[in-house]
Short mmCIF file of C-alpha atoms in Angstrom, two decimals:
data_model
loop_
_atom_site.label_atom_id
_atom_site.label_comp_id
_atom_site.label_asym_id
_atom_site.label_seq_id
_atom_site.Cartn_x
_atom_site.Cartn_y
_atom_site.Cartn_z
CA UNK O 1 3.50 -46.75 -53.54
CA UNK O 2 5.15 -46.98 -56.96
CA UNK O 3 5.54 -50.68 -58.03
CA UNK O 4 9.21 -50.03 -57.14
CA UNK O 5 8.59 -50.17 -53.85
CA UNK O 6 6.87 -53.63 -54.97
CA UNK O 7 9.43 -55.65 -56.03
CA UNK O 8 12.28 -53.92 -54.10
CA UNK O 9 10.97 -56.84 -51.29
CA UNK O 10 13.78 -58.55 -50.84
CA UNK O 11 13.58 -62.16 -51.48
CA UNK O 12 13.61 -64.46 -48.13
CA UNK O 13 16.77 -66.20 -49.43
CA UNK O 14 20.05 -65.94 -47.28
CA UNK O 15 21.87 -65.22 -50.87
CA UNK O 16 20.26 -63.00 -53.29
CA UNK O 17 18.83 -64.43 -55.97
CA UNK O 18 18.37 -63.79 -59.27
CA UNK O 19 14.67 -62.73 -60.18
CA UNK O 20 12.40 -61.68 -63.01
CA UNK O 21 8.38 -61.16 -62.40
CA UNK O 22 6.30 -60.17 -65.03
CA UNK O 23 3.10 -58.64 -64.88
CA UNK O 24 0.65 -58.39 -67.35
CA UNK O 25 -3.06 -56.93 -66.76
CA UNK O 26 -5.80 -56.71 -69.32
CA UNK O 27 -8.72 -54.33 -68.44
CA UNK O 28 -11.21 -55.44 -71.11
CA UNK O 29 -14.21 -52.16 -72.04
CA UNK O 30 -16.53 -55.05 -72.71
CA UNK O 31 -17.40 -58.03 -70.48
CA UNK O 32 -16.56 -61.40 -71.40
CA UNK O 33 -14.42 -60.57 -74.43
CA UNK O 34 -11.51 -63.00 -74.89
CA UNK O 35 -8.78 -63.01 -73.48
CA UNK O 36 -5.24 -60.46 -74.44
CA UNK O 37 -3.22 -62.32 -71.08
CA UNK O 38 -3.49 -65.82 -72.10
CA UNK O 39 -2.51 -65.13 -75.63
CA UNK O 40 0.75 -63.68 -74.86
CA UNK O 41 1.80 -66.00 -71.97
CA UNK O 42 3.67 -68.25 -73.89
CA UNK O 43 5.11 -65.94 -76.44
CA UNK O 44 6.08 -63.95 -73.41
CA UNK O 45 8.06 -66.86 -72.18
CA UNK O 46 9.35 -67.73 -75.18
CA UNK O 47 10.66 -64.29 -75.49
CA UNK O 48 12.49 -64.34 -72.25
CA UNK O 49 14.02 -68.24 -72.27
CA UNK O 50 16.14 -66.87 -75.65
CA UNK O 51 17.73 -64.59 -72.90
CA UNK O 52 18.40 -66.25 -70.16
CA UNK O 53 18.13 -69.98 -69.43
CA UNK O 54 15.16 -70.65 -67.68
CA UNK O 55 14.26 -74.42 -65.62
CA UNK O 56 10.71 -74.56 -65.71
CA UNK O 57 10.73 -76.03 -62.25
CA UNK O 58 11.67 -72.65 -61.15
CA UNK O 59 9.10 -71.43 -63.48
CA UNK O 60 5.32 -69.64 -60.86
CA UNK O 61 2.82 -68.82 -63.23
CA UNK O 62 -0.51 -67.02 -61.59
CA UNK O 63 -3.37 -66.32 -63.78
CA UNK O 64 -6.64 -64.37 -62.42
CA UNK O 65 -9.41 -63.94 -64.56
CA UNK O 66 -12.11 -61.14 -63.55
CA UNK O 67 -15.16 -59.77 -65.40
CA UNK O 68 -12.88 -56.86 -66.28
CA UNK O 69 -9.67 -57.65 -65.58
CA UNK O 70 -7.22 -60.48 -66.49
CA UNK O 71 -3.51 -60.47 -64.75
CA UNK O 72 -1.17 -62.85 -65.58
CA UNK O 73 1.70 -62.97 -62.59
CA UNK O 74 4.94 -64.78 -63.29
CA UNK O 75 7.95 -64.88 -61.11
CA UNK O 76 10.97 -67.15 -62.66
CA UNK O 77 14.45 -67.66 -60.54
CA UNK O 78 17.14 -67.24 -63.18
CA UNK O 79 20.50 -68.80 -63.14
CA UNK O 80 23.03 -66.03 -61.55
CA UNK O 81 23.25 -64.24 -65.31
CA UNK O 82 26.94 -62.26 -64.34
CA UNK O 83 28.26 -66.22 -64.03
CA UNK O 84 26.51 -67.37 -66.75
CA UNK O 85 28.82 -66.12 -69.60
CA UNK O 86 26.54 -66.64 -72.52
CA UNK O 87 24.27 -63.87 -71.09
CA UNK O 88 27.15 -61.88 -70.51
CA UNK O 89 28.78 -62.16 -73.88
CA UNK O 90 25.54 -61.36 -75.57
CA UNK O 91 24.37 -58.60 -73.74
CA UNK T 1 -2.35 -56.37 -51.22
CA UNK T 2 -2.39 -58.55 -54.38
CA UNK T 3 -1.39 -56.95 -57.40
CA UNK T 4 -4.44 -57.51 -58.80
CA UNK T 5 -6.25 -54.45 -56.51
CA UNK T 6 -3.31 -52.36 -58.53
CA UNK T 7 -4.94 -53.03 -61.77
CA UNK T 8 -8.17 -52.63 -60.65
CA UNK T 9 -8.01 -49.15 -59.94
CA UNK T 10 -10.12 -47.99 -62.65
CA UNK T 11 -9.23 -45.93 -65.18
CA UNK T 12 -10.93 -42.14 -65.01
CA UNK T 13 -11.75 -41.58 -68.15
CA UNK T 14 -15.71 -42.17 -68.35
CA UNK T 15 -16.59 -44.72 -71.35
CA UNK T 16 -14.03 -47.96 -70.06
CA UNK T 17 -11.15 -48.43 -72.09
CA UNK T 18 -9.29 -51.01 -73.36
CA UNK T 19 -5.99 -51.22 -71.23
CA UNK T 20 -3.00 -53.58 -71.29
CA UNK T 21 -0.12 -53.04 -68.61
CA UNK T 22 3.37 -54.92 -68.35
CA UNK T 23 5.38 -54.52 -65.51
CA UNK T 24 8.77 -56.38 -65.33
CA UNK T 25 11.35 -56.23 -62.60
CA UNK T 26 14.24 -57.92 -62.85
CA UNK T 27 16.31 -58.66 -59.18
CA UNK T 28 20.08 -59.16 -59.75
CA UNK T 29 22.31 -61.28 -57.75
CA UNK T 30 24.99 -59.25 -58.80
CA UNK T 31 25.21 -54.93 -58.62
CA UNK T 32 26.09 -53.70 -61.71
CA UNK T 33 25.62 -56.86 -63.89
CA UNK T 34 23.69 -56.12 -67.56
CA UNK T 35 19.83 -55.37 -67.22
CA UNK T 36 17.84 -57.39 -68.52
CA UNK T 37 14.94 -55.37 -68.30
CA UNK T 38 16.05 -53.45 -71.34
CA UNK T 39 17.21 -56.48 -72.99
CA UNK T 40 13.48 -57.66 -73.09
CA UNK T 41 11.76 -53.87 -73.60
CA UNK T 42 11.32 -54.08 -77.48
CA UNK T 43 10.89 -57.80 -77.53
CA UNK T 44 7.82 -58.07 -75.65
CA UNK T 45 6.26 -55.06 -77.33
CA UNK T 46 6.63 -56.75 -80.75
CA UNK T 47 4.96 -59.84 -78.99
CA UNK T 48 1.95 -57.43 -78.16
CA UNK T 49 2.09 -55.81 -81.64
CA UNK T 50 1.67 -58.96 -83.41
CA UNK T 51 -1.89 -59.38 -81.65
CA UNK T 52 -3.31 -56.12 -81.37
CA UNK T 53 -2.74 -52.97 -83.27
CA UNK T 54 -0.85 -50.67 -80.70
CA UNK T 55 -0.78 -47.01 -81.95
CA UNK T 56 2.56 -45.81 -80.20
CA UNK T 57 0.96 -42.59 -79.06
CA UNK T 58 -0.93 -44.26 -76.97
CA UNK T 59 2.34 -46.39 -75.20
CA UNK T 60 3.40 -45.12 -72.31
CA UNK T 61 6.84 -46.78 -70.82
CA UNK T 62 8.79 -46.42 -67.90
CA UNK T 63 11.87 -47.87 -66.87
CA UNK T 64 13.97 -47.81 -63.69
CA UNK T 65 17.17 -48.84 -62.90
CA UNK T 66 18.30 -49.33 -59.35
CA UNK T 67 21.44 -51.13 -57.50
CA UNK T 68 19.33 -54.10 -57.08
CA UNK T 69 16.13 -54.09 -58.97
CA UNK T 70 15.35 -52.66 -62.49
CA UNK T 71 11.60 -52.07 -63.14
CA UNK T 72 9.42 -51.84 -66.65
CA UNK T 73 6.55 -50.15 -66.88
CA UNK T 74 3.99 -49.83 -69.81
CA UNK T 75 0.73 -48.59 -70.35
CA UNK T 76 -1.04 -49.15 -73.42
CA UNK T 77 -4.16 -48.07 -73.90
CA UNK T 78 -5.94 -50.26 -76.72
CA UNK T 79 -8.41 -49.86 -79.21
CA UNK T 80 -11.91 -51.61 -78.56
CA UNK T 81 -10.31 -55.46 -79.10
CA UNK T 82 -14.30 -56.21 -79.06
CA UNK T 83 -14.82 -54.06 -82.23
CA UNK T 84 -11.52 -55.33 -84.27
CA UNK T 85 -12.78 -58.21 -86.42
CA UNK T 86 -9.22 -59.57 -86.79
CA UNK T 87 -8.61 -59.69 -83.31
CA UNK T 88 -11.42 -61.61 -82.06
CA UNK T 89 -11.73 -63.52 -85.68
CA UNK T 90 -7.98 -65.00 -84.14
CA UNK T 91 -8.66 -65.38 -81.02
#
């Protein structure tokens, strides 16, 4: 199953929503080195709110830390960008 | 299945490597409005760039577009973050 198939699950909501998720996974080659996901969370953010306005209430951030690998899961509901019309003029 | 059994699959090469994957998927309300997937592509790299050196042979990136849901993929294979002073000197 390509990751496609992954987010292609239609969101529960009556009206579709706008959606971004971002993945991030770091497999480390030695245990209990720090950390490549937490680093670029924020920047990662940052780089996506000068985009599209983001309300941090609307904001899931999932972070798993194993032995080997980190993941970082973030799923943000965006404002509906085709009505937003700085997004549009910009882009 | 959480996507963190997708990450675990380890990679085949023998000695572990050093591994960073993004995946973004962007859901739009509206067919046909701007992607922005491809908007964020080059963005997030730099953010990656800036904390570890990538060498871009070693970047792998995928990227599709469907009515609904656009999808980026990328692969980096890193060098040993354990054995680059700078890195773990910042971090």
């Amino acid at each position: 199953m390509s990751l496609f198939g992954f987010f292609n699950k239609r969101s529960t909501a009556p009206a579709a929503r706008e959606r971004l998720q971002v993945l991030l996974a770091h497999e480390r080659a030695t245990i209990g080195q720090s950390d490549l996901v937490a680093v670029l969370r924020e920047e990662i953010l940052a780089v996506i709110a000068k985009h599209v306005a983001i309300d941090r209430d609307k904001v899931k951030v999932k972070m798993e830390r194993g032995d080997v690998v980190s993941t970082l899961e973030v799923d943000i509901e965006l404002p509906d960008l085709a009505a937003t019309k700085s997004f549009a003029a910009a882009h």
